[in-house]
């Protein structure tokens, strides 16, 4: 991963109009915010690169519930070193509920995944389940760590590989440009959903 990775502030400034938003959750490995992107209301879930715990996953679930209630899209920025092992069974249960909630609101509100760092294991499945998956060129997405695989596949886990596999629809140079692309996608999705509602 790039050592000079853009900050959370820079990434969210590129996503939200005028870089302004209302924080929803601020503590822990996962934070959340609400604001306008490309003129459309949107929720953001943001992973800061740390391992996630049960409370972090609960915040993610709550944002998805709010999105379903309001009809606003959800954009999740994926970057985590994995789960906190001390979470044990409670963490596995929370992750299962998160995956179920992602599936439940699929088709109800647009979901966009933006992979800015490491997105592995269950998180990779969740990102792939989004309507659109966007990746920074230096990000990683994999179910099983490619460096542990017996049959190593060239560039496995890379954004280039994810694009060729059809998982990543858009690959941008860095996380800031990926956030800008996500804002454009949110605008397009809202136009589509509005058009469908009118029909």
Short mmCIF file of N, CA and C in Angstrom, two decimals:
data_model
loop_
_atom_site.label_atom_id
_atom_site.label_comp_id
_atom_site.label_asym_id
_atom_site.label_seq_id
_atom_site.Cartn_x
_atom_site.Cartn_y
_atom_site.Cartn_z
N UNK A 1 0.84 -1.19 0.00
CA UNK A 1 0.00 0.00 0.00
C UNK A 1 0.89 1.26 0.00
N UNK A 2 0.38 2.34 -0.57
CA UNK A 2 1.16 3.56 -0.66
C UNK A 2 1.31 4.20 0.70
N UNK A 3 2.54 4.65 1.00
CA UNK A 3 2.81 5.26 2.30
C UNK A 3 2.15 6.63 2.40
N UNK A 4 1.97 7.31 1.28
CA UNK A 4 1.40 8.65 1.29
C UNK A 4 -0.09 8.62 0.96
N UNK A 5 -0.78 7.65 1.49
CA UNK A 5 -2.20 7.50 1.23
C UNK A 5 -2.96 8.72 1.71
N UNK A 6 -3.94 9.20 0.95
CA UNK A 6 -4.70 10.39 1.34
C UNK A 6 -5.41 10.19 2.68
N UNK A 7 -5.60 11.28 3.41
CA UNK A 7 -6.27 11.22 4.70
C UNK A 7 -7.77 11.06 4.53
N UNK A 8 -8.42 10.70 5.63
CA UNK A 8 -9.90 10.60 5.63
C UNK A 8 -10.51 11.94 5.21
N UNK A 9 -9.97 13.02 5.74
CA UNK A 9 -10.50 14.35 5.43
C UNK A 9 -10.42 14.65 3.94
N UNK A 10 -9.29 14.30 3.32
CA UNK A 10 -9.11 14.55 1.89
C UNK A 10 -10.06 13.69 1.06
N UNK A 11 -10.25 12.45 1.48
CA UNK A 11 -11.14 11.54 0.76
C UNK A 11 -12.59 12.01 0.84
N UNK A 12 -13.04 12.35 2.05
CA UNK A 12 -14.43 12.80 2.20
C UNK A 12 -14.65 14.16 1.55
N UNK A 13 -13.63 15.01 1.55
CA UNK A 13 -13.76 16.31 0.88
C UNK A 13 -13.96 16.13 -0.62
N UNK A 14 -13.37 15.07 -1.17
CA UNK A 14 -13.54 14.80 -2.60
C UNK A 14 -14.90 14.19 -2.90
N UNK A 15 -15.52 13.58 -1.90
CA UNK A 15 -16.82 12.94 -2.12
C UNK A 15 -17.99 13.90 -1.89
N UNK A 16 -17.99 14.58 -0.76
CA UNK A 16 -19.12 15.45 -0.42
C UNK A 16 -18.99 16.81 -1.10
N UNK A 17 -20.12 17.35 -1.53
CA UNK A 17 -20.14 18.68 -2.16
C UNK A 17 -19.56 19.71 -1.20
N UNK A 18 -18.64 20.51 -1.69
CA UNK A 18 -17.96 21.55 -0.91
C UNK A 18 -17.22 20.98 0.29
N UNK A 19 -17.04 19.66 0.32
CA UNK A 19 -16.33 19.02 1.42
C UNK A 19 -17.05 19.11 2.76
N UNK A 20 -18.35 19.41 2.74
CA UNK A 20 -19.09 19.57 4.00
C UNK A 20 -20.03 18.39 4.23
N UNK A 21 -20.12 17.97 5.50
CA UNK A 21 -20.98 16.84 5.85
C UNK A 21 -21.24 16.86 7.35
N UNK A 22 -22.23 16.08 7.75
CA UNK A 22 -22.56 15.95 9.18
C UNK A 22 -22.06 14.61 9.69
N UNK A 23 -21.17 14.59 10.68
CA UNK A 23 -20.72 13.32 11.24
C UNK A 23 -21.86 12.61 11.96
N UNK A 24 -21.92 11.28 11.82
CA UNK A 24 -22.93 10.48 12.51
C UNK A 24 -22.29 9.68 13.64
N UNK A 25 -21.21 8.99 13.31
CA UNK A 25 -20.42 8.25 14.29
C UNK A 25 -18.96 8.63 14.07
N UNK A 26 -18.24 8.91 15.14
CA UNK A 26 -16.86 9.38 14.97
C UNK A 26 -15.82 8.53 15.67
N UNK A 27 -16.22 7.72 16.64
CA UNK A 27 -15.24 6.94 17.39
C UNK A 27 -15.03 5.55 16.78
N UNK A 28 -13.83 5.01 16.96
CA UNK A 28 -13.57 3.65 16.53
C UNK A 28 -13.00 3.54 15.13
N UNK A 29 -12.87 2.31 14.67
CA UNK A 29 -12.28 2.03 13.36
C UNK A 29 -13.21 2.40 12.22
N UNK A 30 -14.51 2.48 12.52
CA UNK A 30 -15.51 2.83 11.51
C UNK A 30 -16.22 4.10 11.92
N UNK A 31 -16.27 5.07 11.03
CA UNK A 31 -17.03 6.30 11.27
C UNK A 31 -18.08 6.42 10.17
N UNK A 32 -19.00 7.35 10.36
CA UNK A 32 -20.07 7.53 9.37
C UNK A 32 -20.42 9.00 9.27
N UNK A 33 -20.97 9.36 8.12
CA UNK A 33 -21.33 10.76 7.88
C UNK A 33 -22.50 10.82 6.91
N UNK A 34 -23.12 12.01 6.86
CA UNK A 34 -24.26 12.25 5.97
C UNK A 34 -24.09 13.62 5.35
N UNK A 35 -24.38 13.71 4.06
CA UNK A 35 -24.27 14.99 3.38
C UNK A 35 -24.73 14.87 1.94
N UNK A 36 -24.32 15.83 1.12
CA UNK A 36 -24.70 15.83 -0.29
C UNK A 36 -23.48 15.51 -1.16
N UNK A 37 -23.69 14.62 -2.13
CA UNK A 37 -22.65 14.28 -3.10
C UNK A 37 -23.26 14.41 -4.48
N UNK A 38 -22.70 15.28 -5.28
CA UNK A 38 -23.24 15.52 -6.63
C UNK A 38 -24.70 15.96 -6.54
N UNK A 39 -25.01 16.72 -5.48
CA UNK A 39 -26.36 17.25 -5.32
C UNK A 39 -27.35 16.29 -4.70
N UNK A 40 -26.91 15.09 -4.35
CA UNK A 40 -27.80 14.07 -3.80
C UNK A 40 -27.44 13.74 -2.36
N UNK A 41 -28.44 13.56 -1.53
CA UNK A 41 -28.18 13.13 -0.15
C UNK A 41 -27.57 11.75 -0.16
N UNK A 42 -26.58 11.52 0.71
CA UNK A 42 -25.90 10.23 0.75
C UNK A 42 -25.31 9.97 2.12
N UNK A 43 -25.27 8.70 2.48
CA UNK A 43 -24.59 8.26 3.69
C UNK A 43 -23.22 7.70 3.32
N UNK A 44 -22.27 7.86 4.22
CA UNK A 44 -20.94 7.29 4.05
C UNK A 44 -20.57 6.48 5.28
N UNK A 45 -20.01 5.30 5.04
CA UNK A 45 -19.38 4.51 6.09
C UNK A 45 -17.90 4.47 5.74
N UNK A 46 -17.03 4.79 6.71
CA UNK A 46 -15.61 4.94 6.41
C UNK A 46 -14.76 4.12 7.37
N UNK A 47 -13.98 3.20 6.82
CA UNK A 47 -13.04 2.41 7.61
C UNK A 47 -11.68 3.11 7.58
N UNK A 48 -11.02 3.18 8.75
CA UNK A 48 -9.78 3.96 8.82
C UNK A 48 -8.51 3.12 8.71
N UNK A 49 -8.65 1.85 8.37
CA UNK A 49 -7.47 1.00 8.22
C UNK A 49 -7.19 0.13 9.42
N UNK A 50 -7.91 0.34 10.51
CA UNK A 50 -7.72 -0.44 11.73
C UNK A 50 -8.58 -1.70 11.72
N UNK A 51 -8.28 -2.67 12.59
CA UNK A 51 -9.16 -3.83 12.71
C UNK A 51 -10.51 -3.41 13.30
N UNK A 52 -11.58 -4.04 12.86
CA UNK A 52 -12.92 -3.65 13.29
C UNK A 52 -13.43 -4.57 14.39
N UNK A 53 -14.28 -4.01 15.25
CA UNK A 53 -14.90 -4.77 16.33
C UNK A 53 -16.40 -4.81 16.15
N UNK A 54 -17.08 -5.40 17.10
CA UNK A 54 -18.53 -5.54 17.03
C UNK A 54 -19.21 -4.19 16.93
N UNK A 55 -18.79 -3.23 17.75
CA UNK A 55 -19.43 -1.91 17.73
C UNK A 55 -19.26 -1.21 16.38
N UNK A 56 -18.12 -1.43 15.74
CA UNK A 56 -17.90 -0.84 14.41
C UNK A 56 -18.90 -1.41 13.40
N UNK A 57 -19.10 -2.71 13.45
CA UNK A 57 -20.03 -3.36 12.53
C UNK A 57 -21.46 -2.92 12.82
N UNK A 58 -21.79 -2.75 14.10
CA UNK A 58 -23.13 -2.29 14.48
C UNK A 58 -23.41 -0.91 13.89
N UNK A 59 -22.40 -0.05 13.87
CA UNK A 59 -22.56 1.29 13.27
C UNK A 59 -22.87 1.17 11.79
N UNK A 60 -22.16 0.28 11.12
CA UNK A 60 -22.39 0.06 9.70
C UNK A 60 -23.82 -0.39 9.45
N UNK A 61 -24.30 -1.33 10.25
CA UNK A 61 -25.67 -1.82 10.10
C UNK A 61 -26.67 -0.69 10.31
N UNK A 62 -26.43 0.13 11.32
CA UNK A 62 -27.35 1.24 11.60
C UNK A 62 -27.43 2.22 10.44
N UNK A 63 -26.31 2.49 9.81
CA UNK A 63 -26.32 3.40 8.65
C UNK A 63 -27.14 2.80 7.50
N UNK A 64 -26.98 1.51 7.28
CA UNK A 64 -27.77 0.85 6.23
C UNK A 64 -29.26 0.93 6.54
N UNK A 65 -29.61 0.78 7.80
CA UNK A 65 -31.02 0.89 8.21
C UNK A 65 -31.54 2.30 7.96
N UNK A 66 -30.74 3.31 8.29
CA UNK A 66 -31.15 4.70 8.05
C UNK A 66 -31.32 4.97 6.57
N UNK A 67 -30.43 4.40 5.77
CA UNK A 67 -30.52 4.59 4.32
C UNK A 67 -31.82 3.99 3.79
N UNK A 68 -32.17 2.81 4.28
CA UNK A 68 -33.40 2.16 3.84
C UNK A 68 -34.63 2.98 4.23
N UNK A 69 -34.55 3.65 5.39
CA UNK A 69 -35.66 4.47 5.87
C UNK A 69 -35.81 5.75 5.06
N UNK A 70 -34.70 6.31 4.60
CA UNK A 70 -34.73 7.60 3.91
C UNK A 70 -34.64 7.51 2.39
N UNK A 71 -34.16 6.37 1.89
CA UNK A 71 -33.99 6.20 0.44
C UNK A 71 -32.69 6.75 -0.10
N UNK A 72 -31.81 7.22 0.79
CA UNK A 72 -30.53 7.77 0.34
C UNK A 72 -29.51 6.66 0.10
N UNK A 73 -28.64 6.82 -0.88
CA UNK A 73 -27.62 5.80 -1.15
C UNK A 73 -26.57 5.71 -0.05
N UNK A 74 -25.89 4.58 0.00
CA UNK A 74 -24.81 4.36 0.96
C UNK A 74 -23.52 4.10 0.21
N UNK A 75 -22.48 4.82 0.59
CA UNK A 75 -21.15 4.61 0.02
C UNK A 75 -20.24 4.15 1.15
N UNK A 76 -19.66 2.97 0.99
CA UNK A 76 -18.78 2.42 2.02
C UNK A 76 -17.34 2.45 1.53
N UNK A 77 -16.48 3.10 2.30
CA UNK A 77 -15.06 3.16 1.98
C UNK A 77 -14.36 2.05 2.77
N UNK A 78 -13.87 1.05 2.05
CA UNK A 78 -13.27 -0.13 2.67
C UNK A 78 -11.76 0.01 2.82
N UNK A 79 -11.30 -0.16 4.05
CA UNK A 79 -9.86 -0.19 4.35
C UNK A 79 -9.70 -0.71 5.77
N UNK A 80 -9.41 -1.98 5.92
CA UNK A 80 -9.29 -2.57 7.26
C UNK A 80 -8.28 -3.71 7.25
N UNK A 81 -7.59 -3.85 8.35
CA UNK A 81 -6.66 -4.96 8.50
C UNK A 81 -7.36 -6.22 8.97
N UNK A 82 -8.68 -6.17 9.08
CA UNK A 82 -9.45 -7.35 9.47
C UNK A 82 -10.25 -7.13 10.73
N UNK A 83 -10.63 -8.22 11.38
CA UNK A 83 -11.46 -8.15 12.58
C UNK A 83 -10.62 -8.26 13.84
N UNK A 84 -11.13 -7.67 14.92
CA UNK A 84 -10.48 -7.82 16.21
C UNK A 84 -10.75 -9.24 16.72
N UNK A 85 -9.71 -10.01 16.89
CA UNK A 85 -9.87 -11.42 17.22
C UNK A 85 -10.60 -11.64 18.54
N UNK A 86 -10.47 -10.69 19.46
CA UNK A 86 -11.13 -10.86 20.75
C UNK A 86 -12.65 -10.77 20.62
N UNK A 87 -13.14 -10.34 19.45
CA UNK A 87 -14.59 -10.25 19.23
C UNK A 87 -15.26 -11.61 19.23
N UNK A 88 -14.52 -12.64 18.83
CA UNK A 88 -15.02 -14.00 18.87
C UNK A 88 -16.33 -14.21 18.13
N UNK A 89 -17.21 -15.00 18.73
CA UNK A 89 -18.48 -15.36 18.12
C UNK A 89 -19.38 -14.15 17.92
N UNK A 90 -19.33 -13.20 18.85
CA UNK A 90 -20.15 -12.00 18.72
C UNK A 90 -19.81 -11.23 17.45
N UNK A 91 -18.51 -11.19 17.13
CA UNK A 91 -18.09 -10.48 15.92
C UNK A 91 -18.54 -11.23 14.67
N UNK A 92 -18.45 -12.56 14.69
CA UNK A 92 -18.93 -13.35 13.55
C UNK A 92 -20.42 -13.14 13.34
N UNK A 93 -21.18 -13.10 14.43
CA UNK A 93 -22.62 -12.88 14.33
C UNK A 93 -22.93 -11.50 13.77
N UNK A 94 -22.19 -10.48 14.25
CA UNK A 94 -22.41 -9.12 13.77
C UNK A 94 -22.10 -9.02 12.28
N UNK A 95 -21.02 -9.66 11.85
CA UNK A 95 -20.65 -9.63 10.44
C UNK A 95 -21.70 -10.31 9.58
N UNK A 96 -22.28 -11.41 10.09
CA UNK A 96 -23.34 -12.10 9.36
C UNK A 96 -24.57 -11.21 9.23
N UNK A 97 -24.88 -10.46 10.30
CA UNK A 97 -26.02 -9.55 10.24
C UNK A 97 -25.77 -8.40 9.27
N UNK A 98 -24.51 -7.94 9.21
CA UNK A 98 -24.17 -6.89 8.25
C UNK A 98 -24.35 -7.39 6.82
N UNK A 99 -23.86 -8.58 6.53
CA UNK A 99 -24.01 -9.14 5.19
C UNK A 99 -25.49 -9.30 4.84
N UNK A 100 -26.30 -9.73 5.81
CA UNK A 100 -27.73 -9.90 5.59
C UNK A 100 -28.41 -8.56 5.32
N UNK A 101 -27.98 -7.50 6.03
CA UNK A 101 -28.56 -6.18 5.84
C UNK A 101 -28.19 -5.61 4.47
N UNK A 102 -26.96 -5.86 4.04
CA UNK A 102 -26.55 -5.43 2.69
C UNK A 102 -27.45 -6.09 1.65
N UNK A 103 -27.72 -7.37 1.83
CA UNK A 103 -28.60 -8.09 0.90
C UNK A 103 -30.03 -7.59 0.99
N UNK A 104 -30.49 -7.28 2.21
CA UNK A 104 -31.89 -6.86 2.41
C UNK A 104 -32.20 -5.56 1.69
N UNK A 105 -31.27 -4.61 1.72
CA UNK A 105 -31.56 -3.32 1.11
C UNK A 105 -31.07 -3.23 -0.34
N UNK A 106 -30.53 -4.34 -0.85
CA UNK A 106 -30.12 -4.36 -2.26
C UNK A 106 -31.35 -4.14 -3.13
N UNK A 107 -31.28 -3.17 -4.03
CA UNK A 107 -32.42 -2.85 -4.87
C UNK A 107 -33.37 -1.86 -4.23
N UNK A 108 -33.18 -1.58 -2.94
CA UNK A 108 -34.00 -0.59 -2.24
C UNK A 108 -33.32 0.77 -2.32
N UNK A 109 -32.03 0.80 -2.01
CA UNK A 109 -31.23 2.01 -2.15
C UNK A 109 -29.92 1.64 -2.85
N UNK A 110 -29.33 2.57 -3.59
CA UNK A 110 -28.05 2.27 -4.24
C UNK A 110 -26.95 2.06 -3.19
N UNK A 111 -26.08 1.10 -3.46
CA UNK A 111 -24.93 0.85 -2.59
C UNK A 111 -23.67 0.90 -3.45
N UNK A 112 -22.71 1.69 -3.01
CA UNK A 112 -21.45 1.84 -3.73
C UNK A 112 -20.31 1.47 -2.79
N UNK A 113 -19.42 0.60 -3.23
CA UNK A 113 -18.23 0.24 -2.46
C UNK A 113 -17.03 0.97 -3.06
N UNK A 114 -16.24 1.59 -2.19
CA UNK A 114 -15.01 2.25 -2.64
C UNK A 114 -13.86 1.63 -1.84
N UNK A 115 -13.02 0.87 -2.50
CA UNK A 115 -11.92 0.19 -1.83
C UNK A 115 -10.69 1.08 -1.92
N UNK A 116 -10.28 1.60 -0.76
CA UNK A 116 -9.15 2.53 -0.72
C UNK A 116 -7.90 1.91 -0.11
N UNK A 117 -8.06 0.75 0.52
CA UNK A 117 -6.93 0.08 1.16
C UNK A 117 -7.11 -1.42 1.03
N UNK A 118 -6.97 -2.13 2.14
CA UNK A 118 -7.14 -3.58 2.13
C UNK A 118 -8.60 -3.94 2.41
N UNK A 119 -9.16 -4.76 1.57
CA UNK A 119 -10.54 -5.24 1.71
C UNK A 119 -10.47 -6.75 1.54
N UNK A 120 -10.57 -7.48 2.67
CA UNK A 120 -10.31 -8.92 2.62
C UNK A 120 -11.41 -9.72 3.31
N UNK A 121 -11.47 -11.00 2.97
CA UNK A 121 -12.39 -11.91 3.61
C UNK A 121 -13.84 -11.53 3.37
N UNK A 122 -14.63 -11.51 4.46
CA UNK A 122 -16.05 -11.18 4.35
C UNK A 122 -16.26 -9.79 3.79
N UNK A 123 -15.38 -8.86 4.12
CA UNK A 123 -15.50 -7.50 3.59
C UNK A 123 -15.42 -7.49 2.06
N UNK A 124 -14.59 -8.37 1.50
CA UNK A 124 -14.48 -8.45 0.04
C UNK A 124 -15.80 -8.93 -0.56
N UNK A 125 -16.46 -9.87 0.11
CA UNK A 125 -17.77 -10.34 -0.36
C UNK A 125 -18.79 -9.21 -0.29
N UNK A 126 -18.75 -8.45 0.81
CA UNK A 126 -19.68 -7.34 0.99
C UNK A 126 -19.45 -6.25 -0.06
N UNK A 127 -18.19 -5.94 -0.34
CA UNK A 127 -17.88 -4.93 -1.35
C UNK A 127 -18.34 -5.38 -2.73
N UNK A 128 -18.13 -6.65 -3.03
CA UNK A 128 -18.54 -7.19 -4.33
C UNK A 128 -20.05 -7.21 -4.49
N UNK A 129 -20.79 -7.20 -3.37
CA UNK A 129 -22.25 -7.23 -3.42
C UNK A 129 -22.85 -5.85 -3.70
N UNK A 130 -22.04 -4.81 -3.66
CA UNK A 130 -22.53 -3.45 -3.93
C UNK A 130 -22.96 -3.34 -5.40
N UNK A 131 -23.78 -2.34 -5.67
CA UNK A 131 -24.20 -2.10 -7.06
C UNK A 131 -23.01 -1.75 -7.94
N UNK A 132 -22.08 -0.97 -7.38
CA UNK A 132 -20.87 -0.60 -8.10
C UNK A 132 -19.71 -0.67 -7.11
N UNK A 133 -18.61 -1.27 -7.56
CA UNK A 133 -17.39 -1.33 -6.75
C UNK A 133 -16.31 -0.51 -7.46
N UNK A 134 -15.77 0.46 -6.74
CA UNK A 134 -14.72 1.34 -7.25
C UNK A 134 -13.46 1.07 -6.44
N UNK A 135 -12.31 1.03 -7.08
CA UNK A 135 -11.06 0.79 -6.37
C UNK A 135 -10.00 1.82 -6.70
N UNK A 136 -9.21 2.18 -5.70
CA UNK A 136 -7.99 2.92 -5.95
C UNK A 136 -6.97 1.94 -6.52
N UNK A 137 -6.10 2.41 -7.39
CA UNK A 137 -5.17 1.53 -8.08
C UNK A 137 -4.26 0.76 -7.13
N UNK A 138 -3.96 1.34 -5.96
CA UNK A 138 -3.05 0.67 -5.02
C UNK A 138 -3.79 -0.09 -3.92
N UNK A 139 -5.11 -0.25 -4.07
CA UNK A 139 -5.91 -0.98 -3.07
C UNK A 139 -5.86 -2.48 -3.34
N UNK A 140 -6.33 -3.25 -2.36
CA UNK A 140 -6.35 -4.70 -2.48
C UNK A 140 -7.73 -5.24 -2.13
N UNK A 141 -8.19 -6.22 -2.87
CA UNK A 141 -9.47 -6.86 -2.59
C UNK A 141 -9.30 -8.36 -2.83
N UNK A 142 -9.54 -9.16 -1.79
CA UNK A 142 -9.40 -10.61 -1.94
C UNK A 142 -10.18 -11.32 -0.85
N UNK A 143 -10.70 -12.50 -1.18
CA UNK A 143 -11.39 -13.33 -0.21
C UNK A 143 -10.36 -14.08 0.65
N UNK A 144 -9.43 -14.75 -0.03
CA UNK A 144 -8.33 -15.45 0.64
C UNK A 144 -7.03 -14.75 0.25
N UNK A 145 -6.19 -14.50 1.22
CA UNK A 145 -4.94 -13.78 0.94
C UNK A 145 -4.17 -14.45 -0.19
N UNK A 146 -3.91 -13.73 -1.29
CA UNK A 146 -3.24 -14.34 -2.45
C UNK A 146 -1.83 -14.82 -2.15
N UNK A 147 -1.18 -14.19 -1.16
CA UNK A 147 0.19 -14.59 -0.84
C UNK A 147 0.22 -15.89 -0.04
N UNK A 148 -0.95 -16.38 0.38
CA UNK A 148 -1.02 -17.66 1.08
C UNK A 148 -1.49 -18.80 0.18
N UNK A 149 -1.95 -18.46 -1.01
CA UNK A 149 -2.51 -19.47 -1.90
C UNK A 149 -1.42 -20.41 -2.42
N UNK A 150 -1.78 -21.67 -2.55
CA UNK A 150 -0.83 -22.66 -3.08
C UNK A 150 -0.54 -22.37 -4.54
N UNK A 151 -1.59 -22.08 -5.28
CA UNK A 151 -1.43 -21.76 -6.70
C UNK A 151 -1.53 -20.25 -6.86
N UNK A 152 -0.41 -19.58 -6.78
CA UNK A 152 -0.40 -18.12 -6.83
C UNK A 152 -0.78 -17.63 -8.24
N UNK A 153 -1.71 -16.69 -8.28
CA UNK A 153 -2.15 -16.10 -9.54
C UNK A 153 -1.53 -14.72 -9.65
N UNK A 154 -0.96 -14.41 -10.78
CA UNK A 154 -0.29 -13.13 -10.97
C UNK A 154 -1.26 -11.97 -10.72
N UNK A 155 -0.82 -11.04 -9.86
CA UNK A 155 -1.56 -9.82 -9.52
C UNK A 155 -2.86 -10.08 -8.77
N UNK A 156 -3.06 -11.30 -8.26
CA UNK A 156 -4.27 -11.59 -7.50
C UNK A 156 -4.40 -10.62 -6.33
N UNK A 157 -5.60 -10.14 -6.11
CA UNK A 157 -5.85 -9.19 -5.03
C UNK A 157 -5.71 -7.74 -5.43
N UNK A 158 -5.12 -7.47 -6.58
CA UNK A 158 -4.90 -6.10 -7.02
C UNK A 158 -6.16 -5.52 -7.67
N UNK A 159 -6.19 -4.20 -7.79
CA UNK A 159 -7.31 -3.54 -8.45
C UNK A 159 -7.39 -3.96 -9.92
N UNK A 160 -6.23 -4.12 -10.53
CA UNK A 160 -6.18 -4.55 -11.94
C UNK A 160 -6.85 -5.92 -12.10
N UNK A 161 -6.54 -6.83 -11.19
CA UNK A 161 -7.12 -8.17 -11.24
C UNK A 161 -8.63 -8.11 -10.99
N UNK A 162 -9.05 -7.30 -10.01
CA UNK A 162 -10.47 -7.17 -9.69
C UNK A 162 -11.25 -6.61 -10.87
N UNK A 163 -10.64 -5.69 -11.61
CA UNK A 163 -11.30 -5.14 -12.79
C UNK A 163 -11.45 -6.18 -13.88
N UNK A 164 -10.41 -6.95 -14.10
CA UNK A 164 -10.47 -8.01 -15.13
C UNK A 164 -11.47 -9.09 -14.75
N UNK A 165 -11.62 -9.33 -13.44
CA UNK A 165 -12.57 -10.35 -12.97
C UNK A 165 -14.01 -9.84 -12.97
N UNK A 166 -14.19 -8.55 -13.21
CA UNK A 166 -15.54 -7.99 -13.25
C UNK A 166 -16.07 -7.56 -11.89
N UNK A 167 -15.22 -7.54 -10.88
CA UNK A 167 -15.65 -7.12 -9.54
C UNK A 167 -15.58 -5.60 -9.42
N UNK A 168 -14.47 -5.03 -9.81
CA UNK A 168 -14.30 -3.57 -9.77
C UNK A 168 -14.73 -2.98 -11.12
N UNK A 169 -15.76 -2.14 -11.06
CA UNK A 169 -16.25 -1.52 -12.29
C UNK A 169 -15.40 -0.32 -12.69
N UNK A 170 -14.80 0.33 -11.70
CA UNK A 170 -14.00 1.53 -11.95
C UNK A 170 -12.71 1.43 -11.13
N UNK A 171 -11.58 1.73 -11.74
CA UNK A 171 -10.31 1.82 -11.03
C UNK A 171 -9.76 3.23 -11.24
N UNK A 172 -9.47 3.91 -10.14
CA UNK A 172 -8.95 5.26 -10.20
C UNK A 172 -7.51 5.30 -9.67
N UNK A 173 -6.81 6.35 -9.98
CA UNK A 173 -5.39 6.48 -9.63
C UNK A 173 -5.13 6.40 -8.13
N UNK A 174 -6.01 7.04 -7.35
CA UNK A 174 -5.83 7.03 -5.89
C UNK A 174 -7.19 7.13 -5.20
N UNK A 175 -7.15 7.16 -3.86
CA UNK A 175 -8.39 7.15 -3.08
C UNK A 175 -9.20 8.42 -3.27
N UNK A 176 -8.55 9.57 -3.45
CA UNK A 176 -9.28 10.82 -3.65
C UNK A 176 -10.04 10.79 -4.97
N UNK A 177 -9.40 10.31 -6.02
CA UNK A 177 -10.08 10.22 -7.32
C UNK A 177 -11.18 9.16 -7.29
N UNK A 178 -10.96 8.11 -6.50
CA UNK A 178 -12.00 7.09 -6.35
C UNK A 178 -13.22 7.68 -5.65
N UNK A 179 -12.99 8.55 -4.66
CA UNK A 179 -14.09 9.21 -3.96
C UNK A 179 -14.86 10.13 -4.90
N UNK A 180 -14.15 10.85 -5.75
CA UNK A 180 -14.81 11.72 -6.73
C UNK A 180 -15.66 10.90 -7.70
N UNK A 181 -15.12 9.75 -8.11
CA UNK A 181 -15.88 8.86 -9.00
C UNK A 181 -17.14 8.36 -8.31
N UNK A 182 -17.03 8.06 -7.01
CA UNK A 182 -18.19 7.59 -6.25
C UNK A 182 -19.28 8.66 -6.21
N UNK A 183 -18.89 9.92 -6.08
CA UNK A 183 -19.88 11.01 -6.07
C UNK A 183 -20.61 11.07 -7.41
N UNK A 184 -19.88 10.89 -8.50
CA UNK A 184 -20.52 10.89 -9.82
C UNK A 184 -21.49 9.72 -9.95
N UNK A 185 -21.08 8.57 -9.45
CA UNK A 185 -21.94 7.38 -9.52
C UNK A 185 -23.21 7.58 -8.70
N UNK A 186 -23.08 8.19 -7.52
CA UNK A 186 -24.25 8.47 -6.68
C UNK A 186 -25.24 9.35 -7.44
N UNK A 187 -24.73 10.36 -8.12
CA UNK A 187 -25.60 11.23 -8.91
C UNK A 187 -26.34 10.47 -10.00
N UNK A 188 -25.64 9.59 -10.68
CA UNK A 188 -26.27 8.80 -11.75
C UNK A 188 -27.31 7.83 -11.19
N UNK A 189 -26.98 7.19 -10.06
CA UNK A 189 -27.93 6.26 -9.46
C UNK A 189 -29.21 6.97 -9.04
N UNK A 190 -29.07 8.15 -8.46
CA UNK A 190 -30.25 8.88 -8.01
C UNK A 190 -31.13 9.27 -9.19
N UNK A 191 -30.52 9.60 -10.31
CA UNK A 191 -31.30 9.88 -11.52
C UNK A 191 -32.06 8.64 -11.97
N UNK A 192 -31.40 7.49 -11.93
CA UNK A 192 -32.04 6.24 -12.34
C UNK A 192 -33.20 5.87 -11.42
N UNK A 193 -32.97 5.99 -10.11
CA UNK A 193 -34.02 5.64 -9.15
C UNK A 193 -35.20 6.59 -9.25
N UNK A 194 -34.92 7.88 -9.48
CA UNK A 194 -35.99 8.86 -9.65
C UNK A 194 -36.80 8.56 -10.89
N UNK A 195 -36.09 8.20 -11.97
CA UNK A 195 -36.76 7.85 -13.23
C UNK A 195 -37.64 6.63 -13.07
N UNK A 196 -37.14 5.62 -12.36
CA UNK A 196 -37.92 4.40 -12.13
C UNK A 196 -39.17 4.69 -11.31
N UNK A 197 -39.03 5.58 -10.31
CA UNK A 197 -40.16 5.93 -9.46
C UNK A 197 -41.24 6.66 -10.26
N UNK A 198 -40.79 7.50 -11.22
CA UNK A 198 -41.74 8.25 -12.05
C UNK A 198 -42.53 7.33 -12.96
N UNK A 199 -41.86 6.25 -13.42
CA UNK A 199 -42.55 5.29 -14.29
C UNK A 199 -43.58 4.49 -13.50
#
